[in-house]
XYZ file of C-alpha atoms in Angstrom:
355
model
C 91.252 73.312 51.713
C 92.605 73.858 55.130
C 90.527 75.420 57.508
C 90.683 79.326 57.528
C 91.985 81.740 60.320
C 88.785 81.821 62.525
C 87.031 85.227 62.386
C 84.322 84.879 65.133
C 82.965 88.617 64.699
C 82.060 87.388 60.877
C 79.909 84.561 62.354
C 78.322 87.021 64.606
C 77.483 89.033 61.469
C 76.167 86.078 59.662
C 73.860 85.662 62.383
C 72.648 89.133 62.429
C 72.196 88.724 58.617
C 69.985 85.731 59.093
C 67.941 87.168 62.019
C 67.241 90.502 59.921
C 65.601 88.542 56.933
C 63.732 86.087 59.344
C 62.546 89.271 61.368
C 61.185 90.770 58.201
C 59.101 87.638 57.220
C 57.849 87.164 60.821
C 56.845 90.722 61.131
C 54.914 90.327 57.645
C 53.314 87.127 58.958
C 52.168 88.774 62.081
C 50.921 91.892 60.277
C 48.586 89.742 58.302
C 47.585 87.751 61.304
C 46.989 90.909 63.175
C 45.039 92.611 60.482
C 42.447 89.561 60.066
C 42.111 89.604 63.736
C 41.803 93.590 64.111
C 44.688 93.665 66.401
C 46.783 96.993 66.243
C 50.265 96.174 64.727
C 52.899 98.270 63.300
C 56.513 96.494 61.932
C 59.469 97.801 63.060
C 61.262 100.010 60.928
C 64.560 100.816 62.566
C 66.502 98.498 60.138
C 65.486 97.546 56.551
C 65.309 93.847 57.193
C 65.676 92.846 53.560
C 69.137 94.049 53.789
C 70.339 91.166 55.902
C 70.716 89.683 52.334
C 73.215 92.323 51.268
C 75.183 91.487 54.391
C 75.330 88.031 53.326
C 76.718 88.685 49.854
C 79.426 90.937 51.237
C 80.159 88.146 53.868
C 80.128 85.892 51.004
C 82.742 87.642 48.916
C 84.840 87.967 51.971
C 84.714 84.324 53.078
C 85.421 82.841 49.580
C 88.609 84.479 49.003
C 89.562 84.032 52.931
C 88.830 80.187 52.922
C 90.287 79.487 49.602
C 93.797 81.112 50.470
C 95.538 77.576 50.518
C 94.239 76.577 47.156
C 96.264 78.720 44.901
C 98.860 77.255 42.936
C 97.101 73.495 43.196
C 96.650 71.722 39.887
C 93.114 70.830 41.197
C 92.190 74.122 43.103
C 89.224 74.380 40.783
C 87.525 70.935 41.594
C 88.311 71.309 45.311
C 86.760 74.649 45.548
C 83.735 73.707 43.683
C 83.217 70.463 45.738
C 83.447 72.543 48.826
C 80.932 75.116 47.607
C 78.537 72.508 46.290
C 78.689 70.362 49.398
C 77.905 73.306 51.642
C 75.207 74.967 49.473
C 73.199 72.446 47.506
C 71.884 69.514 49.844
C 70.297 71.627 52.242
C 68.864 73.764 49.545
C 67.691 70.859 47.546
C 66.135 69.276 50.531
C 64.241 73.144 51.145
C 63.233 72.926 47.470
C 61.821 69.466 48.020
C 60.027 70.301 50.763
C 58.425 73.318 49.333
C 57.463 71.617 46.286
C 55.744 68.922 48.435
C 53.919 71.627 50.436
C 52.928 73.539 47.363
C 51.232 70.139 46.190
C 49.958 69.373 49.369
C 48.813 72.907 50.591
C 48.946 75.448 47.788
C 50.119 79.196 49.037
C 51.566 77.882 52.451
C 55.132 78.622 51.353
C 56.023 81.217 48.682
C 56.571 79.014 45.425
C 55.944 79.086 41.707
C 53.843 76.818 39.637
C 55.289 77.059 36.140
C 55.907 73.550 35.119
C 58.565 70.958 35.153
C 61.126 73.247 33.571
C 60.872 75.597 36.241
C 61.436 72.922 38.746
C 64.444 71.862 36.873
C 65.924 75.294 36.775
C 65.341 75.725 40.325
C 67.464 72.676 41.361
C 70.149 73.699 38.948
C 70.245 77.428 40.077
C 69.423 78.729 36.721
C 67.382 82.033 36.675
C 63.963 81.597 34.688
C 61.227 84.104 34.811
C 57.743 82.829 36.197
C 54.548 83.555 34.504
C 54.418 86.720 36.148
C 57.340 87.728 34.856
C 59.551 87.699 38.210
C 62.960 85.825 37.880
C 62.466 83.310 40.941
C 63.004 80.063 41.582
C 60.467 77.580 42.955
C 61.457 78.101 46.708
C 61.641 81.972 46.270
C 64.399 82.452 48.893
C 66.491 80.773 46.392
C 67.072 83.760 44.007
C 70.061 84.566 46.406
C 71.800 81.214 45.799
C 71.208 81.927 41.870
C 73.603 84.832 42.501
C 75.749 82.798 44.984
C 76.476 79.893 42.492
C 77.141 82.141 39.725
C 79.897 83.960 41.759
C 81.191 80.631 42.765
C 81.600 79.834 39.141
C 83.318 82.959 38.238
C 85.634 82.706 40.937
C 86.649 79.117 40.386
C 87.609 79.923 36.830
C 89.721 82.659 37.980
C 91.404 80.616 40.874
C 94.602 79.736 39.209
C 95.521 83.346 38.471
C 96.685 83.706 42.113
C 95.473 85.814 44.878
C 95.333 89.544 43.939
C 94.769 88.701 40.195
C 91.843 86.435 41.065
C 90.041 88.882 43.206
C 90.646 92.048 40.811
C 89.891 89.816 37.994
C 86.455 88.616 39.556
C 85.586 92.021 40.651
C 86.529 93.286 36.848
C 84.177 90.615 35.496
C 81.396 91.397 37.946
C 81.837 95.079 37.013
C 81.656 94.222 33.330
C 78.382 92.347 33.856
C 76.836 95.288 35.379
C 77.835 97.624 32.721
C 76.629 95.290 30.083
C 73.402 95.016 32.014
C 73.053 98.830 31.940
C 74.056 99.408 28.349
C 72.854 96.174 26.503
C 68.995 95.647 26.172
C 67.140 93.347 26.185
C 69.413 90.693 27.491
C 68.622 87.058 27.956
C 66.827 86.409 31.338
C 69.996 84.752 32.884
C 72.285 87.487 32.052
C 69.775 90.228 32.866
C 69.542 88.733 36.385
C 73.276 88.128 37.065
C 74.033 92.020 35.555
C 72.188 93.315 38.627
C 74.397 95.670 40.484
C 73.797 93.966 43.680
C 76.766 91.369 42.414
C 78.973 94.102 43.199
C 78.580 93.338 46.881
C 80.458 90.230 46.050
C 83.292 92.115 44.845
C 83.369 94.267 47.731
C 83.827 91.605 50.134
C 86.318 89.921 48.053
C 88.455 93.165 48.169
C 88.089 93.540 51.796
C 89.597 89.837 52.029
C 92.353 90.669 49.735
C 93.086 93.767 51.993
C 93.122 91.522 55.093
C 95.317 89.102 53.341
C 97.857 91.895 52.395
C 97.963 93.054 55.998
C 95.292 95.714 56.683
C 94.165 95.665 59.875
C 92.155 98.495 62.054
C 92.365 99.317 65.409
C 89.137 98.460 67.525
C 87.811 102.127 67.954
C 87.864 102.459 64.117
C 85.987 99.366 63.679
C 83.465 99.894 66.367
C 83.091 103.399 64.409
C 82.529 101.582 61.089
C 80.221 99.057 62.454
C 78.002 102.059 64.154
C 78.279 104.035 60.933
C 76.964 100.804 58.885
C 74.147 100.504 61.184
C 73.349 104.165 61.292
C 73.350 104.229 57.429
C 71.131 101.139 56.870
C 68.712 102.616 59.403
C 68.595 105.928 57.528
C 68.233 104.100 54.032
C 64.946 102.498 55.104
C 62.991 99.942 53.152
C 62.554 101.897 50.121
C 66.014 103.746 49.386
C 66.272 106.431 47.094
C 69.753 105.164 45.987
C 70.511 101.939 44.199
C 70.172 98.900 46.699
C 74.075 98.009 45.930
C 74.822 101.512 47.546
C 71.863 102.323 49.939
C 72.358 98.686 51.462
C 75.465 97.159 49.928
C 77.447 100.206 51.201
C 76.533 99.953 54.657
C 76.748 96.135 54.683
C 80.585 96.697 53.527
C 81.220 98.863 56.268
C 79.893 96.295 59.030
C 81.828 93.462 57.210
C 85.100 95.577 57.124
C 84.385 96.129 60.941
C 84.026 92.169 61.587
C 86.966 91.179 59.425
C 89.745 93.749 59.682
C 90.733 93.025 63.135
C 92.598 90.332 64.913
C 91.627 86.683 64.669
C 91.021 84.141 67.131
C 88.248 81.859 68.713
C 85.298 83.418 70.050
C 84.952 84.809 73.601
C 82.270 83.587 75.984
C 80.175 86.709 75.479
C 80.036 85.964 71.603
C 79.684 82.313 71.741
C 75.728 82.240 71.534
C 75.727 84.492 68.311
C 78.710 82.518 66.849
C 76.525 79.252 67.078
C 73.731 80.884 65.466
C 76.174 82.266 63.199
C 77.308 78.711 62.202
C 73.742 77.816 61.480
C 72.720 81.030 59.461
C 72.458 79.108 56.295
C 70.028 76.648 57.877
C 68.229 79.730 59.593
C 67.742 81.619 56.151
C 66.680 78.389 54.366
C 64.242 76.934 57.175
C 62.768 79.962 58.717
C 59.786 80.494 56.270
C 58.594 76.997 57.025
C 58.901 78.094 60.915
C 57.394 81.203 60.988
C 54.332 80.501 58.404
C 53.675 77.310 60.533
C 53.563 79.360 63.555
C 51.396 81.615 62.242
C 49.008 78.772 60.935
C 48.885 76.974 64.227
C 48.398 80.289 66.215
C 45.696 81.570 64.266
C 43.898 78.225 64.149
C 44.108 77.832 67.901
C 43.358 81.706 68.842
C 46.845 81.837 70.616
C 47.975 84.804 68.855
C 45.058 86.775 70.079
C 45.894 85.593 73.559
C 49.687 86.860 73.556
C 49.527 89.383 71.038
C 51.643 90.445 67.832
C 54.674 91.607 69.588
C 54.971 88.221 71.394
C 54.135 86.374 68.364
C 57.119 88.023 66.242
C 59.559 86.815 69.274
C 58.187 83.733 69.488
C 58.658 82.657 65.758
C 62.130 84.206 65.868
C 63.008 82.145 68.951
C 61.607 79.089 67.423
C 63.060 79.625 64.026
C 66.482 79.978 65.609
C 66.194 76.940 67.645
C 65.086 74.802 64.529
C 68.154 76.301 62.515
C 70.644 75.159 65.204
C 69.126 71.718 65.351
C 69.105 71.401 61.464
C 72.559 72.616 61.019
C 73.878 70.065 63.710
C 71.581 66.839 62.816
C 71.230 67.303 59.206
C 72.984 69.985 57.549
C 76.609 69.103 58.670
C 76.244 65.336 58.111
C 74.700 66.197 54.375
C 77.826 68.560 53.809
C 80.303 65.797 55.004
C 78.668 63.336 52.716
C 78.673 65.403 49.900
C 82.429 66.514 50.376
C 83.275 62.898 50.519
C 81.907 62.202 47.085
C 82.866 65.338 45.275
C 86.257 66.140 46.608
C 89.076 64.773 44.380
C 91.432 63.801 47.021
C 88.670 61.981 49.005
C 86.980 60.014 46.382
C 87.634 56.196 46.513
C 90.107 54.664 44.108
C 88.169 52.849 41.296
């Protein structure tokens, strides 16, 4: 795959999405800490923080189509695409899962994990949806539920890749819509199919369709994109944490507007004003996977040392977020990028050593 056209605003949006998820978890940790210390604290409600995941899903649909443009027509397109996706997603997630497993053994309850036996552990590493004993369909490292959707989307996209750009996007979108329809009409479905047929998968289709629109020449003027971004944020804020509409509409719709605003403009390198956000956007996957370890670790240390009571809940949330972002950037540069390069060299057909 050749390097896709740089779209720095997409990276800025990735930073926002990861920061939203981290902010939600940081506030959850601080709320518990404040309650135990008898301190007043009210979580900010001006955005639904879990909706960062929905922004990620729309971005993912867009990026997969945008980045795979050079693969259409190649004989080994599927192998190259899957090699890149596996190299990008698997090493860091396996590292996070292994760390969560170790912490679950050393200190149960420190990080959100399940304890449902060896089969659940294997399913977690293989991105296979499996119900826990309490009925929730979550992997060992709870945040990995999003990656179970991501990997399923990659497989569908790889199957359709030889069809050509337009038919691939339209075909995958139709397959996702068919899954959702099957989930609504056929009950009960096996756990994996019930999981993959959640309407949230339509957010991948929204991003893919935006990428197709860009590929076919759609560009929006700056004021229009600014209006879309503003409308997306307003609609997210109005939807709140417990929307009346289905998630894919209440949060996925505004997320699509935000991705449209970021993607349907001119390409090019980031200007200086966006550079810090682009750096964090590059590390957004590391931030998503690593922030629970950081925010909970900070909470444990702050509670044990009495720091939380001295600095107050609000600054504690900010401290958690700053440390999580710094840790993510270091993790991305020192561990994630080298692991990705090594995995690509082992998996990509053109890079394998001759036998």
